[in-house]
Short mmCIF file of C-alpha atoms in Angstrom, two decimals:
data_model
loop_
_atom_site.label_atom_id
_atom_site.label_comp_id
_atom_site.label_asym_id
_atom_site.label_seq_id
_atom_site.Cartn_x
_atom_site.Cartn_y
_atom_site.Cartn_z
CA MET A 1 139.76 104.18 77.05
CA LEU A 2 139.17 105.46 80.58
CA GLN A 3 142.39 107.48 80.48
CA ALA A 4 141.32 108.98 77.18
CA MET A 5 138.04 110.01 78.83
CA GLY A 6 139.96 111.66 81.67
CA LEU A 7 138.47 109.27 84.22
CA ALA A 8 140.08 106.97 86.76
CA LEU A 9 138.20 103.80 87.69
CA LEU A 10 138.23 102.57 91.28
CA PRO A 11 137.57 98.87 91.77
CA ALA A 12 133.97 97.93 92.52
CA SER A 13 135.09 95.65 95.32
CA ALA A 14 136.59 98.61 97.20
CA ALA A 15 133.33 100.54 96.91
CA LEU A 16 131.37 97.55 98.15
CA ALA A 17 133.64 97.17 101.16
CA GLN A 18 133.24 100.82 102.11
CA ASP A 19 129.47 100.59 101.62
CA ALA A 20 129.14 98.67 104.88
CA THR A 21 130.43 101.63 106.92
CA PRO A 22 128.05 102.13 109.88
CA GLY A 23 126.40 105.47 110.44
CA PRO A 24 123.05 107.25 110.86
CA TRP A 25 122.43 107.01 107.11
CA PRO A 26 120.05 104.85 105.07
CA GLN A 27 120.80 101.15 104.99
CA ALA A 28 123.04 100.27 102.05
CA LEU A 29 121.39 97.85 99.63
CA GLN A 30 122.89 97.86 96.15
CA VAL A 31 119.90 96.61 94.14
CA PRO A 32 117.43 98.36 91.82
CA GLY A 33 115.48 100.72 94.07
CA GLY A 34 118.18 100.59 96.74
CA VAL A 35 120.91 102.86 98.06
CA ALA A 36 124.69 102.73 97.65
CA ARG A 37 127.06 104.39 100.13
CA LEU A 38 130.36 105.09 98.39
CA ALA A 39 133.46 106.27 100.28
CA LEU A 40 135.12 109.26 98.61
CA GLY A 41 138.04 109.69 101.01
CA PRO A 42 139.29 112.90 102.65
CA ALA A 43 139.16 116.29 100.95
CA PRO A 44 139.25 119.88 102.25
CA GLU A 45 135.95 120.68 100.51
CA ARG A 46 132.79 118.66 99.86
CA PRO A 47 133.32 116.72 96.58
CA VAL A 48 130.91 117.26 93.69
CA VAL A 49 129.53 113.92 92.53
CA HIS A 50 127.22 113.05 89.62
CA ALA A 51 125.37 109.94 88.49
CA GLY A 52 125.31 110.66 84.78
CA ASP A 53 124.40 114.35 84.73
CA ILE A 54 122.39 114.22 87.98
CA PRO A 55 123.98 115.59 91.20
CA VAL A 56 124.40 113.16 94.09
CA LEU A 57 124.09 113.79 97.84
CA VAL A 58 127.50 113.90 99.58
CA LEU A 59 127.78 113.89 103.37
CA GLY A 60 130.63 113.82 105.89
CA ASP A 61 133.51 116.16 106.63
CA ALA A 62 137.05 116.91 105.48
CA SER A 63 138.34 113.68 107.06
CA ALA A 64 135.96 111.40 105.12
CA TRP A 65 133.20 112.10 102.58
CA THR A 66 130.52 109.63 101.47
CA ALA A 67 128.24 109.70 98.42
CA ILE A 68 124.67 108.54 99.15
CA VAL A 69 123.42 107.26 95.80
CA GLY A 70 119.87 106.29 94.88
CA ILE A 71 119.70 103.37 92.43
CA PRO A 72 116.78 103.54 89.96
CA LEU A 73 114.27 100.68 89.91
CA ALA A 74 115.06 100.33 86.20
CA ALA A 75 118.83 100.05 86.78
CA PRO A 76 120.39 97.04 85.03
CA VAL A 77 122.19 94.44 87.11
CA GLY A 78 125.98 94.78 86.94
CA GLN A 79 128.47 97.59 87.27
CA ALA A 80 127.38 101.20 87.73
CA HIS A 81 129.44 104.24 88.59
CA VAL A 82 129.46 107.86 89.75
CA SER A 83 131.95 110.54 88.72
CA VAL A 84 133.74 112.75 91.24
CA GLN A 85 134.69 116.20 90.02
CA ALA A 86 138.20 117.30 90.97
CA THR A 87 138.66 120.72 92.58
CA ASP A 88 142.29 121.18 91.44
CA GLY A 89 141.72 120.89 87.71
CA ALA A 90 142.69 117.23 87.56
CA PRO A 91 140.56 114.76 85.56
CA ALA A 92 137.39 113.49 87.19
CA ARG A 93 137.64 110.12 88.88
CA ARG A 94 135.13 107.36 88.47
CA ILE A 95 133.94 105.21 91.39
CA ALA A 96 132.31 101.95 90.40
CA TYR A 97 129.91 99.77 92.36
CA GLN A 98 127.91 96.63 91.68
CA VAL A 99 124.12 96.47 91.38
CA ALA A 100 122.82 93.03 92.40
CA ALA A 101 119.59 91.42 91.23
CA LYS A 102 116.42 91.66 93.32
CA LYS A 103 113.11 90.00 92.51
CA TYR A 104 110.07 91.96 93.63
CA ARG A 105 106.67 90.36 94.11
CA GLU A 106 103.62 91.01 91.95
CA GLN A 107 100.41 92.67 93.13
CA ARG A 108 97.08 92.56 91.27
CA LEU A 109 94.52 95.28 91.97
CA ASN A 110 91.06 96.18 90.69
CA VAL A 111 90.45 99.91 90.37
CA ALA A 112 88.07 102.23 88.53
CA PRO A 113 88.38 101.44 84.79
CA ARG A 114 88.83 105.13 83.90
CA THR A 115 92.11 105.17 85.90
CA VAL A 116 93.56 102.38 83.71
CA ASP A 117 92.13 103.06 80.24
CA LEU A 118 92.45 106.84 80.12
CA SER A 119 90.19 109.04 78.04
CA PRO A 120 91.91 111.61 75.80
CA GLU A 121 91.10 114.32 78.35
CA ASP A 122 92.51 112.31 81.25
CA GLN A 123 95.60 111.38 79.22
CA ALA A 124 96.25 115.06 78.49
CA ARG A 125 95.81 115.90 82.17
CA TYR A 126 98.20 113.12 83.18
CA GLU A 127 100.86 114.34 80.75
CA ARG A 128 100.62 117.92 82.05
CA GLU A 129 100.92 116.69 85.62
CA ARG A 130 103.82 114.36 84.73
CA ASP A 131 105.78 117.23 83.18
CA HIS A 132 105.13 119.44 86.23
CA GLN A 133 106.21 116.75 88.70
CA GLN A 134 109.38 116.04 86.71
CA ARG A 135 110.36 119.65 87.33
CA VAL A 136 109.60 119.19 91.04
CA MET A 137 111.72 116.03 91.14
CA ALA A 138 114.70 117.89 89.68
CA THR A 139 115.01 119.97 92.88
CA PHE A 140 118.54 119.99 94.33
CA SER A 141 118.87 122.55 97.10
CA THR A 142 121.23 123.68 99.81
CA PRO A 143 121.80 123.59 102.69
CA LEU A 144 122.30 119.85 102.57
CA PRO A 145 120.55 117.69 105.17
CA ALA A 146 122.19 116.93 108.47
CA ASP A 147 124.22 113.74 108.63
CA ALA A 148 121.39 111.96 110.50
CA LEU A 149 119.14 110.66 107.71
CA ARG A 150 117.23 108.04 109.68
CA MET A 151 113.57 108.91 109.15
CA ARG A 152 110.51 108.76 111.32
CA GLN A 153 107.62 106.77 109.82
CA PRO A 154 105.20 109.52 108.72
CA VAL A 155 102.05 107.76 109.91
CA PRO A 156 101.47 104.76 112.20
CA GLY A 157 99.95 101.70 110.58
CA ARG A 158 100.49 98.46 108.73
CA ARG A 159 102.47 98.44 105.51
CA SER A 160 99.77 97.38 103.07
CA SER A 161 101.95 97.43 99.97
CA SER A 162 105.72 97.40 99.76
CA PHE A 163 108.15 99.17 97.50
CA GLY A 164 109.01 97.59 94.14
CA LEU A 165 105.90 95.46 93.70
CA ARG A 166 105.09 94.76 90.06
CA ARG A 167 101.65 96.36 89.72
CA VAL A 168 98.85 94.86 87.60
CA PHE A 169 95.72 97.04 87.45
CA ASN A 170 92.58 95.39 86.08
CA GLY A 171 94.75 92.77 84.42
CA GLN A 172 97.11 95.31 82.79
CA ALA A 173 100.77 95.55 83.84
CA ARG A 174 101.95 99.01 84.91
CA ASN A 175 105.10 100.52 86.44
CA PRO A 176 106.41 98.96 89.68
CA HIS A 177 105.24 100.44 92.97
CA SER A 178 107.62 103.29 93.75
CA GLY A 179 106.80 103.87 97.41
CA MET A 180 105.53 102.35 100.64
CA ASP A 181 101.79 102.14 101.32
CA ILE A 182 100.76 102.46 104.97
CA ALA A 183 97.17 101.57 105.85
CA ALA A 184 95.49 104.19 108.04
CA ALA A 185 92.07 105.74 108.46
CA THR A 186 91.03 108.77 106.45
CA GLY A 187 91.97 111.92 108.31
CA THR A 188 94.94 110.42 110.20
CA PRO A 189 97.64 113.12 110.54
CA VAL A 190 100.83 112.63 108.52
CA VAL A 191 104.07 114.03 110.01
CA ALA A 192 107.37 115.05 108.43
CA PRO A 193 109.98 112.25 108.72
CA LEU A 194 112.86 114.77 108.61
CA PRO A 195 113.12 118.55 108.53
CA GLY A 196 111.97 119.69 105.10
CA ARG A 197 110.54 122.46 102.95
CA VAL A 198 107.23 122.08 101.12
CA ILE A 199 108.00 122.36 97.39
CA ASP A 200 104.74 121.17 95.81
CA VAL A 201 101.08 120.75 96.72
CA GLY A 202 98.58 119.41 94.19
CA ASP A 203 95.64 117.21 93.32
CA TYR A 204 96.81 114.80 90.62
CA PHE A 205 95.02 112.23 88.48
CA PHE A 206 96.77 109.11 89.77
CA ASN A 207 98.22 110.36 93.06
CA GLY A 208 95.23 112.38 94.30
CA GLY A 209 96.08 114.92 97.00
CA THR A 210 99.88 115.16 97.03
CA VAL A 211 102.65 116.99 98.88
CA TRP A 212 106.39 116.95 98.07
CA LEU A 213 109.03 117.84 100.68
CA ASP A 214 112.63 118.85 99.96
CA HIS A 215 115.14 117.71 102.59
CA GLY A 216 118.17 119.11 100.72
CA GLY A 217 120.80 117.71 98.40
CA GLY A 218 118.36 115.91 96.11
CA LEU A 219 116.68 114.01 98.98
CA LEU A 220 112.92 114.46 98.50
CA SER A 221 109.84 112.75 99.90
CA MET A 222 106.32 112.43 98.49
CA TYR A 223 102.93 111.87 100.18
CA CYS A 224 99.93 110.83 98.06
CA HIS A 225 96.16 110.07 98.16
CA LEU A 226 95.65 112.72 100.84
CA SER A 227 92.25 113.81 102.13
CA GLY A 228 93.57 117.17 103.31
CA VAL A 229 96.66 119.36 103.19
CA ASP A 230 97.62 121.61 106.10
CA CYS A 231 100.70 123.29 104.63
CA ALA A 232 101.70 125.62 101.80
CA VAL A 233 104.54 125.73 99.28
CA GLY A 234 107.60 127.33 100.88
CA GLU A 235 106.71 126.30 104.45
CA GLN A 236 109.54 124.82 106.50
CA LEU A 237 108.60 121.75 108.57
CA ALA A 238 110.28 120.19 111.59
CA THR A 239 110.59 116.46 112.18
CA GLY A 240 107.31 115.18 113.59
CA GLN A 241 105.26 118.19 112.48
CA ALA A 242 101.84 117.27 111.04
CA PHE A 243 101.26 118.74 107.58
CA CYS A 244 98.62 116.64 105.78
CA ARG A 245 96.04 113.86 106.32
CA VAL A 246 95.58 110.32 105.03
CA GLY A 247 92.89 109.82 102.40
CA ALA A 248 91.70 107.76 99.43
CA THR A 249 92.02 110.20 96.54
CA GLY A 250 93.40 109.34 93.09
CA ARG A 251 93.85 105.72 91.94
CA VAL A 252 93.32 103.73 95.15
CA THR A 253 91.41 100.77 96.55
CA GLY A 254 91.00 102.28 100.04
CA PRO A 255 92.40 104.87 102.45
CA HIS A 256 96.16 104.77 102.97
CA LEU A 257 99.30 106.87 102.71
CA HIS A 258 101.57 106.35 99.73
CA TRP A 259 105.01 107.49 100.93
CA GLY A 260 107.85 107.87 98.46
CA VAL A 261 111.52 108.75 98.97
CA MET A 262 113.72 110.06 96.16
CA LEU A 263 117.51 110.36 95.90
CA ASN A 264 119.21 111.89 92.83
CA ARG A 265 115.83 111.70 91.01
CA SER A 266 115.49 107.94 91.70
CA MET A 267 112.65 106.56 93.80
CA VAL A 268 114.17 104.28 96.43
CA ASP A 269 112.79 102.02 99.15
CA PRO A 270 111.64 104.16 102.13
CA ALA A 271 112.22 101.19 104.45
CA LEU A 272 115.96 101.72 104.03
CA PHE A 273 115.60 105.05 105.85
CA LEU A 274 113.67 103.70 108.85
CA PRO A 275 115.37 102.44 112.03
CA ALA A 276 115.95 98.69 111.92
#
């Protein structure tokens, strides 16, 4: 069947072995919401890799390329794969990897009832904002980021809520938590964790004051519940540059920064990008 599809399947065990390769990249953790690092081998040009129809970040050089793959929180446990486009007209090859199970904790929160049971007006607003942010999340730009992807924590403080928590608002189950919450006082400056370009600034129903940064190659980061924004769309930021301020806007229980990291349109655990 795979030959008929023009694809060659590499064993998952080989991909898993290569995934442990050290480097200044995010920690490899092949679970829903994690990151896979898949060795692609040498090639004179950067390989083009897709997860389904979504482009994947590829880093390295002609001697050894690596695909940095974000695994969706909704990914099923078992075998997954990416496809590598050939540059010489040969059939695409398929690199498989295993997604292991991970059990995330549950968090119960009490928030304003109107942010759980939406009025028709609020529902319409949410849907407009969702459609807009889906277009933002589809950003895949060049140049690609530098090989060093270890990030700086954007604001000092205690992690008040971790990635992947099953969220229950006012007794009603909602989507898992797709970022890291860092407790900090309103007005605390937030800095860029990597060089990036501002691609969206908005005030959204659930997220409140929000900024999205594009770091290149489908690596994006998101900052929510802000009290103030000190940047504009199109502005280029350096690592450590302050560009917004912690707040308590949107659906929150107190001031904090919600920090999200996205790879190939999948929200992944920001902790994997921080130094150990």
